[in-house]
CSV table of C-alpha atoms in Angstrom, one decimal:
chain,number,residue,atom,x,y,z
K,181,UNK,CA,124.0,-196.4,103.6
K,182,UNK,CA,121.3,-193.9,104.4
K,183,UNK,CA,120.8,-190.2,103.4
K,184,UNK,CA,120.1,-187.2,105.5
K,185,UNK,CA,116.5,-186.1,105.9
K,186,UNK,CA,117.0,-182.9,103.9
K,187,UNK,CA,116.1,-182.4,100.2
K,188,UNK,CA,119.0,-183.7,98.0
K,189,UNK,CA,120.1,-182.5,94.6
K,190,UNK,CA,120.1,-184.9,91.7
K,191,UNK,CA,123.9,-185.1,92.0
K,192,UNK,CA,123.6,-186.0,95.7
K,193,UNK,CA,121.0,-188.7,94.9
K,194,UNK,CA,123.4,-190.2,92.3
K,195,UNK,CA,126.2,-190.2,94.9
K,196,UNK,CA,123.9,-192.0,97.4
K,197,UNK,CA,123.1,-194.6,94.8
K,198,UNK,CA,126.7,-195.3,94.2
K,199,UNK,CA,126.5,-197.2,97.5
K,200,UNK,CA,124.2,-199.8,96.0
K,201,UNK,CA,125.9,-203.1,96.4
K,202,UNK,CA,123.3,-205.3,94.9
K,203,UNK,CA,122.9,-207.0,91.5
K,204,UNK,CA,120.8,-205.5,88.7
K,205,UNK,CA,118.0,-207.6,87.1
K,206,UNK,CA,118.5,-209.3,83.8
K,207,UNK,CA,117.2,-207.3,80.8
K,208,UNK,CA,114.5,-209.9,80.2
K,209,UNK,CA,112.8,-209.0,83.4
K,210,UNK,CA,112.4,-205.3,82.8
K,211,UNK,CA,111.4,-202.9,80.1
K,212,UNK,CA,112.1,-199.2,80.5
K,213,UNK,CA,111.9,-198.3,76.8
K,214,UNK,CA,114.6,-196.0,75.7
K,215,UNK,CA,115.7,-195.2,79.2
K,216,UNK,CA,118.4,-196.5,81.5
K,217,UNK,CA,117.2,-198.7,84.4
K,218,UNK,CA,119.5,-197.1,87.0
K,219,UNK,CA,119.0,-193.6,85.8
K,220,UNK,CA,115.2,-193.8,85.8
K,221,UNK,CA,115.2,-195.3,89.3
K,222,UNK,CA,117.5,-192.5,90.6
K,223,UNK,CA,115.3,-189.9,88.9
K,224,UNK,CA,112.2,-191.2,90.6
K,225,UNK,CA,114.0,-191.4,93.9
K,226,UNK,CA,114.8,-187.7,93.5
K,227,UNK,CA,111.2,-187.0,92.6
K,228,UNK,CA,110.0,-188.7,95.8
K,229,UNK,CA,112.5,-186.7,97.9
K,230,UNK,CA,111.9,-183.4,96.2
K,231,UNK,CA,108.2,-183.4,95.6
K,232,UNK,CA,106.8,-186.0,98.2
K,233,UNK,CA,109.1,-185.4,101.1
K,234,UNK,CA,110.6,-188.9,101.3
K,235,UNK,CA,112.8,-189.3,104.4
K,236,UNK,CA,115.2,-192.2,105.3
K,237,UNK,CA,113.0,-193.3,108.2
K,238,UNK,CA,109.8,-193.6,106.1
K,239,UNK,CA,107.7,-196.7,105.5
K,240,UNK,CA,107.3,-196.9,101.7
K,241,UNK,CA,104.7,-198.8,99.7
K,242,UNK,CA,105.6,-199.3,96.0
K,243,UNK,CA,102.5,-200.1,94.0
K,244,UNK,CA,103.4,-202.0,90.9
K,245,UNK,CA,107.0,-202.3,91.9
K,246,UNK,CA,108.1,-204.4,88.9
K,247,UNK,CA,111.6,-205.7,89.2
K,248,UNK,CA,112.9,-203.1,91.7
K,249,UNK,CA,113.6,-200.0,89.6
K,250,UNK,CA,112.6,-197.9,92.6
K,251,UNK,CA,113.4,-200.4,95.3
K,252,UNK,CA,117.1,-200.6,94.4
K,253,UNK,CA,117.9,-196.9,94.9
K,254,UNK,CA,115.8,-197.0,98.0
K,255,UNK,CA,118.1,-199.6,99.4
K,256,UNK,CA,120.7,-196.9,99.5
K,257,UNK,CA,118.4,-194.1,100.8
K,258,UNK,CA,116.3,-195.7,103.5
K,259,UNK,CA,117.7,-196.2,107.0
K,260,UNK,CA,117.9,-199.9,107.5
K,261,UNK,CA,117.0,-199.5,111.2
K,262,UNK,CA,114.0,-197.2,110.7
K,263,UNK,CA,112.9,-197.3,107.1
K,264,UNK,CA,110.7,-200.0,105.6
K,265,UNK,CA,109.7,-201.0,102.1
K,266,UNK,CA,106.9,-203.1,100.7
K,267,UNK,CA,106.3,-203.6,97.0
K,268,UNK,CA,103.8,-205.6,95.0
K,269,UNK,CA,103.3,-206.5,91.4
K,270,UNK,CA,101.5,-208.9,89.0
K,271,UNK,CA,104.8,-209.9,87.4
K,272,UNK,CA,105.6,-213.1,89.4
K,273,UNK,CA,109.1,-213.5,87.9
K,274,UNK,CA,110.1,-210.0,88.7
K,275,UNK,CA,108.9,-210.5,92.3
K,276,UNK,CA,110.8,-213.7,92.7
K,277,UNK,CA,114.0,-211.9,91.6
K,278,UNK,CA,113.4,-209.1,94.1
K,279,UNK,CA,112.6,-211.5,96.9
K,280,UNK,CA,115.9,-213.4,96.2
K,281,UNK,CA,118.3,-210.5,95.4
K,282,UNK,CA,116.9,-207.7,97.5
K,283,UNK,CA,114.7,-209.0,100.3
K,284,UNK,CA,117.0,-211.9,100.8
K,285,UNK,CA,119.8,-209.5,101.7
K,286,UNK,CA,117.8,-206.7,103.3
K,287,UNK,CA,115.1,-207.8,105.9
K,288,UNK,CA,113.5,-204.3,105.9
K,289,UNK,CA,112.4,-204.9,102.3
K,290,UNK,CA,109.5,-207.2,101.3
K,291,UNK,CA,107.9,-208.0,97.9
K,292,UNK,CA,104.6,-209.6,97.1
K,293,UNK,CA,103.4,-211.3,94.0
K,294,UNK,CA,99.7,-210.6,93.4
K,295,UNK,CA,97.7,-212.5,90.7
K,296,UNK,CA,95.6,-209.4,89.8
K,297,UNK,CA,93.7,-209.6,86.6
K,298,UNK,CA,94.7,-207.0,83.9
K,299,UNK,CA,93.7,-207.1,80.3
K,300,UNK,CA,97.3,-206.7,79.0
K,301,UNK,CA,99.7,-207.7,81.7
K,302,UNK,CA,97.8,-210.5,83.4
K,303,UNK,CA,94.6,-211.4,81.5
K,304,UNK,CA,94.1,-214.7,83.3
K,305,UNK,CA,94.7,-213.3,86.8
K,306,UNK,CA,92.6,-214.9,89.5
K,307,UNK,CA,92.0,-211.7,91.6
K,308,UNK,CA,89.5,-209.1,90.6
K,309,UNK,CA,91.4,-205.7,91.1
K,310,UNK,CA,88.2,-204.2,92.5
K,311,UNK,CA,88.3,-206.5,95.4
K,312,UNK,CA,92.0,-206.3,96.0
K,313,UNK,CA,93.3,-205.1,99.4
K,314,UNK,CA,96.8,-203.7,99.4
K,315,UNK,CA,99.1,-206.1,101.5
K,316,UNK,CA,99.8,-203.6,104.2
K,317,UNK,CA,98.1,-202.6,107.5
K,318,UNK,CA,95.8,-199.6,107.8
K,319,UNK,CA,97.7,-196.3,108.5
K,320,UNK,CA,101.1,-198.0,108.3
K,321,UNK,CA,102.6,-196.2,105.3
K,322,UNK,CA,104.4,-192.8,105.2
K,323,UNK,CA,104.8,-192.7,101.5
K,324,UNK,CA,103.0,-194.7,98.8
K,325,UNK,CA,104.1,-194.5,95.2
K,326,UNK,CA,102.4,-195.6,92.0
K,327,UNK,CA,104.8,-194.9,89.1
K,328,UNK,CA,103.4,-195.8,85.6
K,329,UNK,CA,100.5,-197.6,87.3
K,330,UNK,CA,97.5,-195.3,86.8
K,331,UNK,CA,98.4,-195.0,83.2
K,332,UNK,CA,97.3,-198.7,82.8
K,333,UNK,CA,94.1,-198.6,85.0
K,334,UNK,CA,90.5,-198.0,84.0
K,335,UNK,CA,88.7,-195.4,86.1
K,336,UNK,CA,86.8,-197.9,88.3
K,337,UNK,CA,90.1,-199.6,89.3
K,338,UNK,CA,91.8,-196.3,89.8
K,339,UNK,CA,89.1,-195.2,92.2
K,340,UNK,CA,89.5,-198.4,94.2
K,341,UNK,CA,93.3,-198.0,94.3
K,342,UNK,CA,92.8,-194.4,95.6
K,343,UNK,CA,90.7,-195.8,98.4
K,344,UNK,CA,93.2,-198.4,99.2
K,345,UNK,CA,96.0,-195.8,99.3
K,346,UNK,CA,94.0,-193.7,101.8
K,347,UNK,CA,93.4,-196.7,103.9
K,348,UNK,CA,97.1,-197.5,104.2
K,349,UNK,CA,98.5,-194.0,104.6
K,350,UNK,CA,99.5,-192.6,108.0
K,351,UNK,CA,97.7,-189.3,108.8
K,352,UNK,CA,100.7,-187.2,107.6
K,353,UNK,CA,101.6,-189.6,104.8
K,354,UNK,CA,101.9,-188.7,101.1
K,355,UNK,CA,101.0,-190.5,97.8
K,356,UNK,CA,103.0,-189.9,94.7
K,357,UNK,CA,101.7,-191.1,91.4
K,358,UNK,CA,102.2,-190.5,87.7
K,359,UNK,CA,99.4,-190.3,85.1
K,360,UNK,CA,98.2,-188.9,81.8
K,361,UNK,CA,95.8,-186.2,82.9
K,362,UNK,CA,93.4,-184.7,80.4
K,363,UNK,CA,92.1,-181.1,80.6
K,364,UNK,CA,91.7,-178.2,78.2
K,365,UNK,CA,95.5,-177.4,78.3
K,366,UNK,CA,96.6,-181.0,77.4
K,367,UNK,CA,93.9,-181.4,74.8
K,368,UNK,CA,95.1,-178.2,73.1
K,369,UNK,CA,98.7,-179.6,73.2
K,370,UNK,CA,97.5,-182.9,71.7
K,371,UNK,CA,96.1,-181.0,68.7
K,372,UNK,CA,99.6,-180.4,67.6
K,373,UNK,CA,99.8,-184.1,66.7
K,374,UNK,CA,103.1,-184.7,68.3
K,375,UNK,CA,102.1,-187.1,71.1
K,376,UNK,CA,103.9,-190.5,71.0
K,377,UNK,CA,100.7,-192.2,72.1
K,378,UNK,CA,97.6,-191.8,69.8
K,379,UNK,CA,95.4,-190.1,72.4
K,380,UNK,CA,92.6,-188.1,70.7
K,381,UNK,CA,92.3,-184.4,71.6
K,382,UNK,CA,88.6,-184.2,70.8
K,383,UNK,CA,87.5,-187.5,72.3
K,384,UNK,CA,84.5,-186.4,74.5
K,385,UNK,CA,84.8,-189.2,77.1
K,386,UNK,CA,86.4,-188.5,80.5
K,387,UNK,CA,89.0,-191.2,79.9
K,388,UNK,CA,90.4,-192.9,76.9
K,389,UNK,CA,92.6,-195.8,75.7
K,390,UNK,CA,95.7,-194.6,73.8
K,391,UNK,CA,95.9,-198.0,71.9
K,392,UNK,CA,92.4,-199.2,71.3
K,393,UNK,CA,93.7,-202.6,70.1
K,394,UNK,CA,95.7,-203.1,73.4
K,395,UNK,CA,93.4,-202.3,76.3
K,396,UNK,CA,95.4,-201.2,79.4
K,397,UNK,CA,98.5,-200.2,77.4
K,398,UNK,CA,98.1,-196.5,77.9
K,399,UNK,CA,95.1,-194.8,79.6
K,400,UNK,CA,94.5,-191.1,80.1
K,401,UNK,CA,91.9,-189.7,82.5
K,402,UNK,CA,90.2,-186.3,83.1
K,403,UNK,CA,92.1,-184.4,85.8
K,404,UNK,CA,88.9,-183.1,87.4
K,405,UNK,CA,87.4,-186.6,87.6
K,406,UNK,CA,90.6,-187.9,89.2
K,407,UNK,CA,90.7,-185.2,91.8
K,408,UNK,CA,87.0,-185.7,92.6
K,409,UNK,CA,87.7,-189.4,93.1
K,410,UNK,CA,90.7,-188.7,95.3
K,411,UNK,CA,88.6,-186.3,97.4
K,412,UNK,CA,85.9,-188.9,97.8
K,413,UNK,CA,88.6,-191.3,99.0
K,414,UNK,CA,89.8,-188.7,101.5
K,415,UNK,CA,92.8,-187.4,99.6
K,416,UNK,CA,93.7,-184.0,98.3
K,417,UNK,CA,96.5,-182.3,96.4
K,418,UNK,CA,99.6,-181.6,98.5
K,419,UNK,CA,101.0,-179.4,95.7
K,420,UNK,CA,100.0,-178.4,92.1
K,421,UNK,CA,100.2,-181.2,89.5
K,422,UNK,CA,103.6,-181.3,87.8
K,423,UNK,CA,103.0,-181.5,84.1
K,424,UNK,CA,104.9,-183.9,81.9
K,425,UNK,CA,105.8,-183.6,78.2
K,426,UNK,CA,103.7,-186.5,77.0
K,427,UNK,CA,101.2,-184.5,75.0
K,428,UNK,CA,103.7,-182.9,72.6
K,429,UNK,CA,107.3,-183.7,73.8
K,430,UNK,CA,107.6,-180.0,74.8
K,431,UNK,CA,108.6,-178.9,78.3
K,432,UNK,CA,107.7,-180.8,81.5
K,433,UNK,CA,109.8,-182.3,84.2
K,434,UNK,CA,109.3,-185.8,83.0
K,435,UNK,CA,107.3,-187.8,80.4
K,436,UNK,CA,104.2,-188.4,82.5
K,437,UNK,CA,102.3,-186.0,84.8
K,438,UNK,CA,103.2,-186.2,88.5
K,439,UNK,CA,100.8,-185.7,91.4
K,440,UNK,CA,101.2,-185.7,95.1
K,441,UNK,CA,98.2,-186.4,97.3
K,442,UNK,CA,97.8,-186.3,101.1
K,443,UNK,CA,95.0,-187.3,103.5
K,444,UNK,CA,92.6,-184.5,104.1
K,445,UNK,CA,89.9,-186.3,106.1
K,446,UNK,CA,88.7,-189.7,107.2
K,447,UNK,CA,89.2,-192.6,104.9
K,448,UNK,CA,86.1,-193.5,102.7
K,449,UNK,CA,84.1,-196.5,104.0
K,450,UNK,CA,84.1,-199.9,102.5
K,451,UNK,CA,87.8,-200.1,101.8
K,452,UNK,CA,88.6,-203.4,103.4
């Protein structure tokens, strides 16, 4: 079942997702904290439609797709004749499940296991993330998404991923990502001492680990630095950053900050 190309309400997204006729992954393959697997997936589908202009005929790249939290609702939203989906992740077991249960039934969906090195999630990975090329062709993606991915990347890897996003995006494509962005406003909110992650309001560095004993578990980055890196990659804001409630559990549309970028010039060199 596909959805109309107009913006849908949350209730309409929920109705679309009622048409999902696919199994859900076993609990051991996913971890969404206190949240509900289906509800979180539906909420991010709504975010992509509402904020990033997702349409049923789009070609989607899901960076860090996990066990299909976004892919499953997209099976109900994307037009099977026109839409396409590709996802990749370091979690080989999750990818095997998605290949069998989703791609095995829907030929317009594909999943790729990538043995990327990450200090927490894949410390023995064979591939240096700074040399990794996203498994899609140049200019072939209408919408790329990185949900809870940049919150686990050091700045050098984040810069490389931004360049890879720009390489794969079509000229009118969009990139939706979530992050923990640091600026004067969020640092002031952190001083209330209500953040669930022990980020430090007065840490002078432009990025910081939330859990020093677990590198890569939660990373915050200076917003200006992020936007400069995006601009150097050939990406710019499509709309103002949507603030999350992570600094103090007050206000915000979601937990993490949300950002939509779009190409604004030629892709930076050296991205292949």
